[in-house]
PDB file of C-alpha atoms in Angstrom:
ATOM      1  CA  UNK S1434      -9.474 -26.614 -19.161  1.00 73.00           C
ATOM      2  CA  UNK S1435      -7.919 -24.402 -21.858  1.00 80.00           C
ATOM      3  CA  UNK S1436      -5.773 -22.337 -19.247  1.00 81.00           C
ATOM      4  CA  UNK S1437      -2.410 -21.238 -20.246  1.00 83.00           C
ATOM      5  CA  UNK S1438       0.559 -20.054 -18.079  1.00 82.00           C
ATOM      6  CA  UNK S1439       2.319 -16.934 -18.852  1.00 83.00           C
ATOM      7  CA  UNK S1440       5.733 -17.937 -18.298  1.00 80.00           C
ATOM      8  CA  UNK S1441       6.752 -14.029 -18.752  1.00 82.00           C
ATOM      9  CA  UNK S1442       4.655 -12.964 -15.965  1.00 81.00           C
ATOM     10  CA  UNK S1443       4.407 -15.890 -13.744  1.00 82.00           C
ATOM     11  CA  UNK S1444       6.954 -15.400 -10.707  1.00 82.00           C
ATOM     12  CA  UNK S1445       7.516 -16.609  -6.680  1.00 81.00           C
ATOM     13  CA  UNK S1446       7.841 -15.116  -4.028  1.00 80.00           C
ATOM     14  CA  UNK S1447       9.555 -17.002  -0.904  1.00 78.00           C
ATOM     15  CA  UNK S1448       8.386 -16.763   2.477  1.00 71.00           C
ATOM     16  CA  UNK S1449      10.390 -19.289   4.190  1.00 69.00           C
ATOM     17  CA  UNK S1450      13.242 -19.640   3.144  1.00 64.00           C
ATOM     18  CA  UNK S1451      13.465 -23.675   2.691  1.00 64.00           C
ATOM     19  CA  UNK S1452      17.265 -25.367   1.236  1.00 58.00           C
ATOM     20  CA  UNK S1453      16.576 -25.365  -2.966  1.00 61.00           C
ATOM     21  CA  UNK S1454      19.440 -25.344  -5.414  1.00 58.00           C
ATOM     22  CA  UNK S1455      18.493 -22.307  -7.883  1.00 62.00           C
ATOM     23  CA  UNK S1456      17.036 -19.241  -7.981  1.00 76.00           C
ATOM     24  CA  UNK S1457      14.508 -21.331 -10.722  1.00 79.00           C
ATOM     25  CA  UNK S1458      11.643 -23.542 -10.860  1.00 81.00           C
ATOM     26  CA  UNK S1459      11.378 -25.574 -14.138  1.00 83.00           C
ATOM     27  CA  UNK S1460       7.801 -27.219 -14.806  1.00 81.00           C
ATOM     28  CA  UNK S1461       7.910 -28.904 -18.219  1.00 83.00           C
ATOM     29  CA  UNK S1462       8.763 -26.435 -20.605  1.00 83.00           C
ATOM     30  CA  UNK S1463       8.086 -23.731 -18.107  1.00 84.00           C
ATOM     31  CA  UNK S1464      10.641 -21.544 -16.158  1.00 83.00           C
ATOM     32  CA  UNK S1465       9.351 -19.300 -13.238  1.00 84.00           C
ATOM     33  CA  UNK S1466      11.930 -17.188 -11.638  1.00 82.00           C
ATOM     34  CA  UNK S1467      12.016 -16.125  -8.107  1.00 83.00           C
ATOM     35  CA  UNK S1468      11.322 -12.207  -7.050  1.00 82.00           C
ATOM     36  CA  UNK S1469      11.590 -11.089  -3.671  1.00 82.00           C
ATOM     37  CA  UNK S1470       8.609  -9.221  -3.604  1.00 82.00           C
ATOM     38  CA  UNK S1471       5.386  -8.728  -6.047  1.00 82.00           C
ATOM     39  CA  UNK S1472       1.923  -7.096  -6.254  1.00 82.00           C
ATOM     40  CA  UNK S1473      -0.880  -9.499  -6.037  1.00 79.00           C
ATOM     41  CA  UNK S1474      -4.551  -7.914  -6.226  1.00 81.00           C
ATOM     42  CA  UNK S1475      -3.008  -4.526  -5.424  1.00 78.00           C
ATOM     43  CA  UNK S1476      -1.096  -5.867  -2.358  1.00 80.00           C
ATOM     44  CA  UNK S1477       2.291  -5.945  -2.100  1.00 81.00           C
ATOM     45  CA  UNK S1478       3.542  -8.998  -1.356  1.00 80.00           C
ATOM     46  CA  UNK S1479       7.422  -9.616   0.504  1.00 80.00           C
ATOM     47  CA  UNK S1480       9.494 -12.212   1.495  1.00 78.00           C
ATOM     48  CA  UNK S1481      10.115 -11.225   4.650  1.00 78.00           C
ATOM     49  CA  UNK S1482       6.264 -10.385   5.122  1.00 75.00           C
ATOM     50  CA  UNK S1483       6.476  -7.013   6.974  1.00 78.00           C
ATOM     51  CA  UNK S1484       3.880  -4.664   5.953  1.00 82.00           C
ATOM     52  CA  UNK S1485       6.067  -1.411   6.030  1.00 82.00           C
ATOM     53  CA  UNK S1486       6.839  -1.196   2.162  1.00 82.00           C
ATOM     54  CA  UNK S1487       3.300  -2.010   1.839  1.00 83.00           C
ATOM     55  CA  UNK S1488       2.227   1.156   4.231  1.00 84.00           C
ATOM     56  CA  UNK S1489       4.477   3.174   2.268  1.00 84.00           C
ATOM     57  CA  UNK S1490       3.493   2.415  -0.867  1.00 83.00           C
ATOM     58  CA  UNK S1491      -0.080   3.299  -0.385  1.00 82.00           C
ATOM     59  CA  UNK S1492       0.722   6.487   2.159  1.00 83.00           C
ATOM     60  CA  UNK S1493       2.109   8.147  -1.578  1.00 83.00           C
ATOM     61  CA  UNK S1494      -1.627   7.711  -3.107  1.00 79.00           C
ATOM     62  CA  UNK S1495      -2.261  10.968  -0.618  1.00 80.00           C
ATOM     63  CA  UNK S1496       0.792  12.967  -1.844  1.00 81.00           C
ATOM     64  CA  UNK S1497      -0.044  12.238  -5.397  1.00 81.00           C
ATOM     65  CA  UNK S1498      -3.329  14.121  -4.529  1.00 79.00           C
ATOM     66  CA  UNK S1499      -1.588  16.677  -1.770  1.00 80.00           C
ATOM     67  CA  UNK S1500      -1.841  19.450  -3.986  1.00 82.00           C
ATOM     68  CA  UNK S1501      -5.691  19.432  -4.713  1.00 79.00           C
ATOM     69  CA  UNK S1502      -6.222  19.703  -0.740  1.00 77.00           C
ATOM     70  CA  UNK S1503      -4.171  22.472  -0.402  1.00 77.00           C
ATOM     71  CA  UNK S1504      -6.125  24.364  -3.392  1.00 77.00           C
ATOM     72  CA  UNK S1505      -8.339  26.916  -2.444  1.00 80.00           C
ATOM     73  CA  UNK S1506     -10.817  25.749  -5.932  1.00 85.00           C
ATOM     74  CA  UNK S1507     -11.993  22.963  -4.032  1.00 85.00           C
ATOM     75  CA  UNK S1508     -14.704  23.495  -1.273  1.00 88.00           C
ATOM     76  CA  UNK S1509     -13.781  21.951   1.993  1.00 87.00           C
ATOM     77  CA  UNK S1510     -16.748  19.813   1.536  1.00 90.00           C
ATOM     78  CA  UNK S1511     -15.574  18.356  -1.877  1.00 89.00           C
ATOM     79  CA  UNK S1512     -11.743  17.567  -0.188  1.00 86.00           C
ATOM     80  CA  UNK S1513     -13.701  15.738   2.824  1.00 88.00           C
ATOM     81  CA  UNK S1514     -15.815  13.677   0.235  1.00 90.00           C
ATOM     82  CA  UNK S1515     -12.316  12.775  -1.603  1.00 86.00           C
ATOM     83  CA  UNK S1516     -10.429  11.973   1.294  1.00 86.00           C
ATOM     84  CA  UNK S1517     -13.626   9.423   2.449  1.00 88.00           C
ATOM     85  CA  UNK S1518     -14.216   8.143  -0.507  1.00 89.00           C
ATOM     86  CA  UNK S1519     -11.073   7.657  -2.483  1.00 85.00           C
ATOM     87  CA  UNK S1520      -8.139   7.570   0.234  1.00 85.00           C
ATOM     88  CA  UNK S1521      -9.015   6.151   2.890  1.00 87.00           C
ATOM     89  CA  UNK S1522     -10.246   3.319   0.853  1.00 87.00           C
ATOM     90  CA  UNK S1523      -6.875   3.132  -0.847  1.00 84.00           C
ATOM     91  CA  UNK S1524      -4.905   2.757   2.454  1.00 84.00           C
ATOM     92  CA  UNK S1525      -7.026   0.435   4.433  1.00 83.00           C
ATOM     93  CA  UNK S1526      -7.561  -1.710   1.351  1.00 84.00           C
ATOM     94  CA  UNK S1527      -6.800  -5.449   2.788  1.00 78.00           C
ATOM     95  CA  UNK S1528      -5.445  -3.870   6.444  1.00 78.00           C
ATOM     96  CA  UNK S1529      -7.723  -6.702   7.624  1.00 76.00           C
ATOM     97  CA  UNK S1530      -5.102  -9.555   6.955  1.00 76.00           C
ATOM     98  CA  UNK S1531      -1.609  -7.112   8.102  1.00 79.00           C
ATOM     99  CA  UNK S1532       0.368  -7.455  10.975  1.00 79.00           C
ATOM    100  CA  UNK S1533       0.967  -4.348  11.829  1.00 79.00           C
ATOM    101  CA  UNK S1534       3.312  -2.703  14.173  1.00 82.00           C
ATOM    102  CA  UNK S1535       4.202   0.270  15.935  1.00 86.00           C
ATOM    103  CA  UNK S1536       6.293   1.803  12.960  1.00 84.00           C
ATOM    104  CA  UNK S1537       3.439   0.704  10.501  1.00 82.00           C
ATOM    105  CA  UNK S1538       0.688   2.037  12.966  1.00 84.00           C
ATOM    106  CA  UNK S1539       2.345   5.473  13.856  1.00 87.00           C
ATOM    107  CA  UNK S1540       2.915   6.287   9.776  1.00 85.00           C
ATOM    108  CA  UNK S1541      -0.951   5.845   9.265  1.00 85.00           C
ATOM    109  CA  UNK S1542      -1.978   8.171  12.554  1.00 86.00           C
ATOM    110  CA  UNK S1543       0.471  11.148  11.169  1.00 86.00           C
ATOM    111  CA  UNK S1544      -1.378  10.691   7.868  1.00 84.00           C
ATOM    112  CA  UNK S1545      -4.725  10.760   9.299  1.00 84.00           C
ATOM    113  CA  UNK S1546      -3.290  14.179  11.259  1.00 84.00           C
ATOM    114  CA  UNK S1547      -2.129  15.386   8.324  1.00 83.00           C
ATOM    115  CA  UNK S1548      -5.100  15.654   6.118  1.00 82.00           C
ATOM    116  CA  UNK S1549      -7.579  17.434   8.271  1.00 81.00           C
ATOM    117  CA  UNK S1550      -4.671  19.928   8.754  1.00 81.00           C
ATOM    118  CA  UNK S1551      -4.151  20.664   4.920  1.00 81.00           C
ATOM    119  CA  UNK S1552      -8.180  20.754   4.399  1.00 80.00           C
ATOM    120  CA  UNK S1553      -8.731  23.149   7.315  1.00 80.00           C
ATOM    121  CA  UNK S1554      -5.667  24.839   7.738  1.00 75.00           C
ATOM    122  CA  UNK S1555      -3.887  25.499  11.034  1.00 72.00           C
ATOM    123  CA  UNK S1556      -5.522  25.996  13.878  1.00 70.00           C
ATOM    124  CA  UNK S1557      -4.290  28.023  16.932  1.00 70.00           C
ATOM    125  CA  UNK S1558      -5.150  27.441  20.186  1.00 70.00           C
ATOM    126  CA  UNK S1559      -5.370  30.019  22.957  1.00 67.00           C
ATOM    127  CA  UNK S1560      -2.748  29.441  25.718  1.00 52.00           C
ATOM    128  CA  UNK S1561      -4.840  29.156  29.307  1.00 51.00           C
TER     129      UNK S1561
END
């Protein structure tokens, strides 16, 4: 077929952990080495298959753009747009296939809190 393996690059990642002497795999003249976690088609992949580190990973795409939403030379509108159309996208990007759980869940409801906050402001409420 004319495919070649990049022995460099090419790695495993364990899920269950089965009895194998080695920390290698040897394939003819290839060695692959094992990792405990790697990034495969921007997910991050682990061996113990928790999606926290995952969660994490992707909750830092909004504080790498935290300063532009609390910039007053964006409009509202503009920071609204950005948050729909390049965040969001970034966190829920292959949330169909995680497992989430309570931990997971609660860091992506304080982000979702968060951002209107630093877009609009504070907001006071009268006391009744």
């Amino acid at each position: 077929m004319g495919l070649e393996v990049n022995p460099e690059k090419t790695k495993y990642v364990v899920t269950e952990e089965i009895p194998r002497p080695g920390e290698e795999i040897r394939i003819r003249e290839y060695t692959f080495g094992k990792v405990p976690e790697f990034v495969y088609l921007g997910s991050l992949i682990t061996q113990d298959n928790v999606v926290d580190s995952e969660i994490k990973r992707r909750v830092l795409c909004y504080y790498s753009l935290s300063p532009y939403f609390r910039s007053r030379a964006l409009s509202k509108d503009t920071n609204i747009y950005t948050y729909k159309t390049i965040i969001r996208p970034i966190l829920l990007y292959g949330s169909e296939m995680w497992t989430i759980y309570k931990a997971g869940e609660h860091n992506l409801m304080v982000l979702e809190r968060k951002i209107p906050c630093k877009i609009f402001g504070a907001v006071k409420y009268d006391q009744i």
